[in-house]
Tab-separated table of C-alpha atoms in Angstrom:
chain	number	residue	atom	x	y	z
A	23	MET	CA	-25.310	5.897	-19.839
A	24	LEU	CA	-21.647	4.955	-19.449
A	25	THR	CA	-22.157	4.081	-15.784
A	26	LEU	CA	-25.151	1.946	-16.587
A	27	GLY	CA	-23.203	0.155	-19.295
A	28	LEU	CA	-20.338	-0.632	-16.942
A	29	CYS	CA	-22.676	-1.917	-14.259
A	30	ALA	CA	-24.310	-4.215	-16.778
A	31	LEU	CA	-21.028	-5.495	-18.205
A	32	ALA	CA	-19.217	-6.037	-14.905
A	33	PRO	CA	-21.024	-9.146	-13.647
A	34	MET	CA	-21.016	-10.669	-17.126
A	35	VAL	CA	-17.236	-10.461	-17.549
A	36	ALA	CA	-16.528	-11.514	-13.966
A	37	ALA	CA	-18.755	-14.561	-14.353
A	38	VAL	CA	-17.480	-15.947	-17.639
A	39	LEU	CA	-13.711	-15.475	-17.293
A	40	PRO	CA	-11.312	-17.389	-15.007
A	41	SER	CA	-9.193	-16.089	-12.118
A	42	ALA	CA	-6.677	-13.428	-13.030
A	43	HIS	CA	-4.009	-14.981	-10.845
A	44	ALA	CA	-2.895	-17.214	-13.718
A	45	GLN	CA	-0.216	-15.401	-15.705
A	46	ALA	CA	-1.336	-16.921	-18.991
A	47	ALA	CA	-3.969	-15.106	-21.011
A	48	PRO	CA	-7.541	-16.120	-20.115
A	49	THR	CA	-8.960	-18.717	-22.458
A	50	ALA	CA	-12.646	-18.101	-21.878
A	51	GLN	CA	-14.947	-17.167	-24.692
A	52	LYS	CA	-14.501	-13.542	-25.736
A	53	SER	CA	-17.389	-11.131	-26.077
A	54	ASN	CA	-17.718	-8.618	-28.899
A	55	LEU	CA	-16.276	-5.803	-26.803
A	56	SER	CA	-13.550	-3.741	-28.464
A	57	ALA	CA	-10.121	-3.266	-26.885
A	58	ALA	CA	-11.119	0.289	-25.950
A	59	ASN	CA	-14.243	-0.949	-24.173
A	60	TYR	CA	-12.249	-3.566	-22.292
A	61	VAL	CA	-9.928	-0.774	-21.136
A	62	VAL	CA	-12.884	1.259	-19.858
A	63	LEU	CA	-14.235	-1.767	-17.995
A	64	GLY	CA	-10.796	-2.633	-16.622
A	65	LYS	CA	-10.312	0.887	-15.292
A	66	TYR	CA	-13.698	0.672	-13.594
A	67	TYR	CA	-12.601	-2.523	-11.803
A	68	TYR	CA	-9.139	-1.127	-11.071
A	69	SER	CA	-10.508	2.043	-9.464
A	70	ASN	CA	-12.669	-0.138	-7.186
A	71	GLY	CA	-9.772	-2.365	-6.136
A	72	GLN	CA	-11.144	-5.409	-8.006
A	73	TYR	CA	-7.786	-6.331	-9.468
A	74	ASP	CA	-8.637	-9.892	-10.560
A	75	SER	CA	-11.442	-8.608	-12.767
A	76	ALA	CA	-9.353	-5.652	-13.925
A	77	TYR	CA	-6.589	-8.033	-14.997
A	78	ILE	CA	-8.997	-10.053	-17.124
A	79	SER	CA	-10.311	-6.942	-18.855
A	80	PHE	CA	-6.854	-5.518	-19.601
A	81	ARG	CA	-5.581	-8.937	-20.729
A	82	ASN	CA	-8.476	-9.165	-23.164
A	83	ALA	CA	-7.805	-5.622	-24.389
A	84	VAL	CA	-4.178	-6.513	-25.138
A	85	ASP	CA	-5.245	-9.722	-26.858
A	86	LYS	CA	-7.474	-7.678	-29.151
A	87	ASP	CA	-4.943	-4.877	-29.716
A	88	ALA	CA	-1.339	-5.659	-28.735
A	89	ARG	CA	-0.281	-2.042	-29.369
A	90	ASN	CA	-2.911	-0.418	-27.160
A	91	ALA	CA	-0.653	1.625	-24.869
A	92	GLU	CA	-3.278	2.276	-22.210
A	93	ALA	CA	-4.179	-1.408	-21.998
A	94	LEU	CA	-0.521	-2.402	-21.603
A	95	LEU	CA	0.066	0.278	-18.981
A	96	TYR	CA	-2.895	-0.771	-16.872
A	97	LEU	CA	-2.166	-4.452	-17.400
A	98	GLY	CA	1.305	-3.904	-15.935
A	99	ARG	CA	-0.056	-1.866	-13.046
A	100	THR	CA	-2.666	-4.527	-12.301
A	101	GLN	CA	-0.098	-7.332	-12.459
A	102	THR	CA	1.949	-5.400	-9.896
A	103	LYS	CA	-1.112	-5.120	-7.630
A	104	LEU	CA	-1.624	-8.884	-7.954
A	105	LYS	CA	2.052	-9.500	-7.100
A	106	LEU	CA	2.715	-10.911	-10.603
A	107	TYR	CA	5.925	-8.914	-10.690
A	108	GLN	CA	7.792	-10.603	-13.531
A	109	ALA	CA	4.710	-10.459	-15.725
A	110	ALA	CA	4.305	-6.764	-14.863
A	111	ILE	CA	7.932	-6.045	-15.715
A	112	GLU	CA	7.544	-7.827	-19.036
A	113	SER	CA	4.348	-5.896	-19.909
A	114	LEU	CA	5.840	-2.540	-18.984
A	115	ARG	CA	9.189	-3.149	-20.666
A	116	LYS	CA	7.261	-3.948	-23.819
A	117	LEU	CA	5.419	-0.648	-23.502
A	118	THR	CA	8.585	1.416	-22.967
A	119	GLN	CA	10.127	-0.221	-26.021
A	120	MET	CA	7.002	0.451	-28.046
A	121	ASP	CA	6.682	4.050	-26.800
A	122	ASN	CA	9.983	5.323	-25.418
A	123	ARG	CA	8.501	8.706	-24.464
A	124	ASN	CA	5.724	7.285	-22.260
A	125	ILE	CA	6.564	8.664	-18.803
A	126	SER	CA	3.745	6.724	-17.111
A	127	ALA	CA	5.185	3.464	-18.463
A	128	TYR	CA	8.645	4.214	-17.035
A	129	VAL	CA	7.168	5.096	-13.648
A	130	ALA	CA	4.999	1.966	-13.565
A	131	LEU	CA	8.028	-0.165	-14.491
A	132	ALA	CA	10.049	1.369	-11.663
A	133	GLN	CA	7.121	0.671	-9.328
A	134	ALA	CA	7.056	-2.983	-10.381
A	135	TYR	CA	10.796	-3.386	-9.640
A	136	SER	CA	10.397	-1.626	-6.295
A	137	ALA	CA	7.277	-3.574	-5.293
A	138	GLU	CA	8.942	-6.904	-6.053
A	139	TYR	CA	11.853	-5.901	-3.828
A	140	ALA	CA	9.552	-4.840	-0.987
A	141	ALA	CA	7.506	-8.054	-1.149
A	142	SER	CA	10.412	-10.494	-1.417
A	143	SER	CA	11.099	-12.789	1.540
A	144	ASP	CA	14.723	-13.098	0.350
A	145	ARG	CA	15.903	-9.712	-0.849
A	146	ASN	CA	19.236	-11.147	-1.935
A	147	LEU	CA	17.337	-12.602	-4.891
A	148	VAL	CA	16.148	-9.136	-5.949
A	149	SER	CA	19.020	-7.049	-4.594
A	150	GLY	CA	19.433	-5.155	-7.855
A	151	ASN	CA	15.785	-4.157	-8.208
A	152	LEU	CA	16.048	-0.742	-6.599
A	153	ASP	CA	19.021	0.223	-8.749
A	154	LEU	CA	17.093	-0.964	-11.817
A	155	ALA	CA	14.175	1.213	-10.702
A	156	LEU	CA	16.483	4.234	-10.383
A	157	LYS	CA	17.908	3.562	-13.848
A	158	VAL	CA	14.413	3.424	-15.354
A	159	LEU	CA	13.553	6.698	-13.621
A	160	GLN	CA	16.704	8.312	-14.995
A	161	ASP	CA	15.609	7.240	-18.473
A	162	ALA	CA	12.251	8.891	-17.770
A	163	GLU	CA	13.910	12.088	-16.548
A	164	ASN	CA	15.965	12.188	-19.742
A	165	VAL	CA	12.695	12.181	-21.670
A	166	ASN	CA	11.053	14.843	-19.480
A	167	PRO	CA	13.173	16.525	-16.778
A	168	ARG	CA	10.110	18.282	-15.337
A	169	ALA	CA	7.900	15.238	-14.785
A	170	ALA	CA	6.852	15.402	-11.138
A	171	GLU	CA	5.825	11.729	-11.061
A	172	VAL	CA	9.410	10.709	-11.852
A	173	PHE	CA	10.819	12.568	-8.843
A	174	ASN	CA	7.948	11.313	-6.694
A	175	GLU	CA	8.747	7.686	-7.500
A	176	ARG	CA	12.483	8.315	-7.080
A	177	ALA	CA	11.755	9.561	-3.550
A	178	LEU	CA	10.017	6.280	-2.733
A	179	VAL	CA	12.881	4.210	-4.134
A	180	TYR	CA	15.472	6.158	-2.148
A	181	TYR	CA	13.404	5.653	0.979
A	182	ARG	CA	13.390	1.894	0.362
A	183	LYS	CA	17.172	2.088	0.013
A	184	GLY	CA	17.301	3.730	3.446
A	185	ASP	CA	18.449	7.120	2.116
A	186	VAL	CA	15.941	9.456	3.779
A	187	SER	CA	17.770	12.686	2.901
A	188	ARG	CA	17.767	11.889	-0.835
A	189	ALA	CA	14.173	10.718	-0.595
A	190	LEU	CA	13.092	14.045	0.899
A	191	GLU	CA	15.144	15.972	-1.654
A	192	ALA	CA	13.454	14.156	-4.549
A	193	SER	CA	10.013	14.507	-2.965
A	194	LYS	CA	10.427	18.241	-2.410
A	195	ARG	CA	11.457	18.615	-6.058
A	196	ALA	CA	8.313	16.756	-7.112
A	197	ALA	CA	6.209	19.100	-4.960
A	198	GLN	CA	7.886	22.131	-6.557
A	199	LEU	CA	6.980	20.808	-9.997
A	200	ALA	CA	3.412	19.842	-9.020
A	201	PRO	CA	2.425	21.865	-5.933
A	202	GLU	CA	-1.244	20.858	-6.150
A	203	ASN	CA	-0.846	17.177	-6.999
A	204	SER	CA	-2.350	15.123	-4.177
A	205	VAL	CA	-0.221	12.024	-4.893
A	206	VAL	CA	2.995	14.040	-4.779
A	207	LEU	CA	1.917	15.825	-1.601
A	208	TYR	CA	0.939	12.484	-0.024
A	209	THR	CA	4.464	11.147	-0.592
A	210	LEU	CA	6.065	14.268	0.856
A	211	GLY	CA	3.750	14.170	3.876
A	212	ASP	CA	4.524	10.494	4.416
A	213	LEU	CA	8.272	11.135	4.261
A	214	TYR	CA	7.986	14.025	6.701
A	215	TYR	CA	6.087	11.731	9.063
A	216	ARG	CA	8.611	8.904	8.729
A	217	SER	CA	11.478	11.304	9.353
A	218	GLY	CA	9.837	12.485	12.583
A	219	ASN	CA	8.466	15.838	11.418
A	220	ALA	CA	4.773	15.358	12.282
A	221	PRO	CA	3.720	19.041	12.004
A	222	ALA	CA	5.127	19.298	8.457
A	223	ALA	CA	3.467	15.972	7.588
A	224	ILE	CA	0.038	17.155	8.754
A	225	GLU	CA	0.361	20.505	6.968
A	226	THR	CA	1.409	18.811	3.721
A	227	LEU	CA	-1.385	16.229	3.879
A	228	GLU	CA	-3.941	18.955	4.535
A	229	ARG	CA	-2.766	20.570	1.282
A	230	ALA	CA	-3.153	17.198	-0.436
A	231	VAL	CA	-6.758	16.829	0.771
A	232	VAL	CA	-7.580	20.347	-0.420
A	233	ALA	CA	-5.977	19.546	-3.799
A	234	ASP	CA	-8.128	16.424	-4.247
A	235	PRO	CA	-10.992	16.060	-1.756
A	236	ARG	CA	-12.043	12.755	-3.393
A	237	ASP	CA	-8.692	11.065	-2.710
A	238	ALA	CA	-9.812	8.736	0.071
A	239	ILE	CA	-6.346	7.272	0.733
A	240	THR	CA	-4.811	10.686	1.401
A	241	ARG	CA	-7.780	11.741	3.525
A	242	ALA	CA	-7.488	8.544	5.585
A	243	PHE	CA	-3.773	9.045	6.234
A	244	TYR	CA	-4.357	12.710	7.106
A	245	GLY	CA	-7.071	11.670	9.554
A	246	LYS	CA	-4.794	9.128	11.199
A	247	LEU	CA	-2.059	11.737	11.715
A	248	LEU	CA	-4.615	14.130	13.181
A	249	MET	CA	-5.525	11.380	15.633
A	250	LEU	CA	-1.902	10.781	16.576
A	251	SER	CA	-1.495	14.517	17.173
A	252	GLY	CA	-4.430	14.467	19.619
A	253	ASN	CA	-7.187	15.858	17.392
A	254	SER	CA	-9.657	12.998	17.807
A	255	ARG	CA	-12.791	14.806	16.648
A	256	GLU	CA	-11.376	16.021	13.336
A	257	ALA	CA	-9.632	12.691	12.765
A	258	LYS	CA	-12.880	10.730	12.991
A	259	LEU	CA	-14.645	13.190	10.700
A	260	GLU	CA	-11.913	12.800	8.059
A	261	LEU	CA	-11.974	9.002	8.268
A	262	ALA	CA	-15.757	8.815	8.151
A	263	GLN	CA	-15.688	10.914	4.990
A	264	ALA	CA	-12.924	8.756	3.490
A	265	VAL	CA	-14.997	5.607	4.081
A	266	LYS	CA	-17.977	7.217	2.341
A	267	ILE	CA	-15.779	7.917	-0.671
A	268	ALA	CA	-14.133	4.466	-0.789
A	269	PRO	CA	-16.111	1.944	1.293
A	270	ARG	CA	-14.272	-1.037	-0.230
A	271	SER	CA	-10.738	0.271	0.210
A	272	ALA	CA	-8.988	-1.953	2.743
A	273	TYR	CA	-6.567	0.845	3.618
A	274	VAL	CA	-9.316	3.398	4.254
A	275	VAL	CA	-11.540	1.042	6.250
A	276	GLY	CA	-8.564	-0.207	8.252
A	277	GLN	CA	-7.316	3.269	9.117
A	278	TYR	CA	-10.816	4.139	10.297
A	279	GLY	CA	-10.540	1.101	12.537
A	280	VAL	CA	-7.184	2.329	13.872
A	281	VAL	CA	-8.587	5.778	14.667
A	282	LEU	CA	-11.600	4.228	16.394
A	283	TYR	CA	-9.286	1.951	18.398
A	284	LEU	CA	-7.222	4.931	19.530
A	285	SER	CA	-10.524	6.638	20.471
A	286	LYS	CA	-11.359	3.570	22.611
A	287	GLU	CA	-14.441	2.754	20.515
A	288	THR	CA	-13.551	-0.915	20.579
A	289	ALA	CA	-16.613	-2.523	18.994
A	290	ALA	CA	-16.604	-0.221	15.961
A	291	ALA	CA	-12.818	-0.474	15.720
A	292	ARG	CA	-12.953	-4.259	15.628
A	293	ALA	CA	-15.697	-4.270	12.975
A	294	ASN	CA	-13.706	-1.981	10.672
A	295	LEU	CA	-10.387	-3.756	11.208
A	296	GLU	CA	-11.958	-7.148	10.515
A	297	LYS	CA	-13.595	-5.798	7.370
A	298	ALA	CA	-10.247	-4.374	6.220
A	299	VAL	CA	-8.387	-7.676	6.491
A	300	GLN	CA	-11.246	-9.434	4.719
A	301	LEU	CA	-11.017	-6.919	1.855
A	302	ASP	CA	-7.251	-7.437	1.541
A	303	PRO	CA	-5.783	-10.225	3.708
A	304	LEU	CA	-2.125	-9.823	2.712
A	305	ARG	CA	-1.316	-6.137	2.271
A	306	TYR	CA	-1.690	-4.429	5.667
A	307	PRO	CA	-0.017	-6.032	8.721
A	308	GLU	CA	-0.885	-2.922	10.753
A	309	PHE	CA	-4.529	-3.945	10.870
A	310	TYR	CA	-3.728	-7.432	12.199
A	311	TYR	CA	-1.531	-5.733	14.801
A	312	TYR	CA	-4.377	-3.574	16.085
A	313	LEU	CA	-6.786	-6.526	16.006
A	314	GLY	CA	-4.270	-8.448	18.083
A	315	ARG	CA	-4.101	-5.630	20.612
A	316	LEU	CA	-7.900	-5.465	20.780
A	317	HIS	CA	-8.087	-9.175	21.537
A	318	LEU	CA	-5.315	-8.945	24.135
A	319	GLU	CA	-7.169	-6.188	25.934
A	320	ALA	CA	-10.368	-8.260	25.828
A	321	GLY	CA	-8.593	-11.321	27.253
A	322	ASN	CA	-8.904	-13.354	24.038
A	323	ALA	CA	-5.395	-14.799	24.091
A	324	LYS	CA	-5.798	-17.246	21.182
A	325	GLU	CA	-7.326	-14.649	18.858
A	326	ALA	CA	-4.624	-12.180	19.841
A	327	ARG	CA	-1.896	-14.670	19.004
A	328	ALA	CA	-3.497	-15.544	15.647
A	329	ASN	CA	-3.699	-11.919	14.531
A	330	LEU	CA	-0.270	-10.925	15.801
A	331	THR	CA	1.249	-13.979	14.126
A	332	LYS	CA	-0.096	-12.616	10.832
A	333	ALA	CA	1.228	-9.131	11.569
A	334	VAL	CA	4.743	-10.442	12.226
A	335	THR	CA	4.606	-12.798	9.251
A	336	LEU	CA	3.741	-9.924	6.915
A	337	ASP	CA	6.214	-7.497	8.504
A	338	GLY	CA	8.739	-8.788	10.988
A	339	GLY	CA	10.677	-5.526	11.020
A	340	GLU	CA	8.338	-3.556	13.280
A	341	PRO	CA	9.438	-3.737	16.944
A	342	GLN	CA	5.882	-3.079	18.207
A	343	TYR	CA	4.593	-6.079	16.290
A	344	ARG	CA	7.291	-8.282	17.863
A	345	TYR	CA	6.615	-6.959	21.355
A	346	TYR	CA	2.862	-7.486	21.231
A	347	PHE	CA	3.342	-10.879	19.586
A	348	GLY	CA	5.460	-11.734	22.617
A	349	ARG	CA	2.675	-10.488	24.878
A	350	SER	CA	0.197	-12.746	23.089
A	351	LEU	CA	2.506	-15.749	23.392
A	352	GLU	CA	2.986	-15.043	27.077
A	353	ALA	CA	-0.792	-14.817	27.514
A	354	ASN	CA	-1.029	-18.292	25.974
A	355	GLY	CA	1.575	-19.671	28.407
A	356	ASP	CA	4.422	-19.852	25.861
A	357	ARG	CA	7.061	-18.014	27.880
A	358	GLY	CA	10.009	-19.355	25.903
A	359	ASN	CA	8.860	-18.029	22.543
A	360	ALA	CA	7.643	-14.837	24.206
A	361	ARG	CA	11.242	-14.200	25.291
A	362	VAL	CA	12.379	-14.748	21.703
A	363	GLN	CA	9.964	-12.085	20.461
A	364	TYR	CA	10.914	-9.572	23.170
A	365	ASN	CA	14.557	-10.038	22.193
A	366	GLU	CA	13.675	-9.479	18.533
A	367	ALA	CA	11.865	-6.268	19.485
A	368	ILE	CA	14.984	-5.055	21.333
A	369	LYS	CA	17.220	-5.894	18.356
A	370	LEU	CA	15.002	-3.683	16.210
A	371	ASN	CA	14.758	-0.939	18.852
A	372	PRO	CA	17.441	-1.103	21.580
A	373	ASN	CA	15.579	1.557	23.592
A	374	TYR	CA	12.342	-0.432	23.769
A	375	LYS	CA	11.738	-0.176	27.537
A	376	GLU	CA	8.544	-2.274	27.611
A	377	ALA	CA	10.318	-5.171	25.873
A	378	ARG	CA	13.224	-5.002	28.334
A	379	ASP	CA	10.797	-4.898	31.265
A	380	ALA	CA	9.010	-7.968	29.827
A	381	LEU	CA	12.300	-9.870	29.616
A	382	ASP	CA	13.118	-8.956	33.197
A	383	ARG	CA	9.683	-10.195	34.234
A	384	LEU	CA	10.300	-13.579	32.581
A	385	LYS	CA	13.721	-14.223	34.116
């Protein structure tokens, strides 16, 4: 009955309330739903990645009950997802002041600080965010020194600060405290992968999938690493299952597209990658990168340039993105700007042989 009720309520609330991108509280006519019911509806939207609608529901819940801790927590999390970072920080600070033993609130506040830093085009403006996140996490540890989620988030903050050894140390501690927590194991697997230890990453992510078989994000990442290790068959099986679990997750659909691309199934790869960037146009530059490569290989120079422009705009720090952007510019006859991109790729990775060969070719 609960599922039926949510399905009936969802279109009604989405239709009558305005966009959640405005930071002010929605002004549309309220229904007779209680704060608790708005929280249930908001969590339904949130779990499906419908963050605009989730925001509206949680905003209404807080309007009806300003001291509803769950509503405030999810409102802050949703504001972070919508890149409303200052609003998220305000919501979550309010919650930590209201309930100073709420570990989830501290972690969500640290995530908001960290996400704002990661998304900023001028990190000088938010240079203190990561230290603020670490301070919040220390406050949380003081409340509960055995909270695995605190060490898990600390690992992510240290990684953003460029301190891989401390990140791994914190992540391993989280895994000791919660050895069967899929989120914790995902972080540890990701850090192993980023530090160059692919076998440990795959083993850890396999444990994460066993711990929570319904976690589509973890399953998708595990499948991608299987593909990169040469296990194409198992990789595609994992990604196909992940898409069944979460067919509207941009990350899951996009990673399926990546695996299909690496398997040379170009038509299916393109369909999944295009669907992923439609589901979330601003979060995953990797998918624009692979779309760009697909178009380059097909001889569609203009489409390649358009997609690789987006990849570099969203993340200019990846040398591969710069190199292939240069390739797309060269394919469009823009040799001057192609040279600029090849040079940028070499600045990011001085050992990038293909970029050096491209520069030599354009002399």
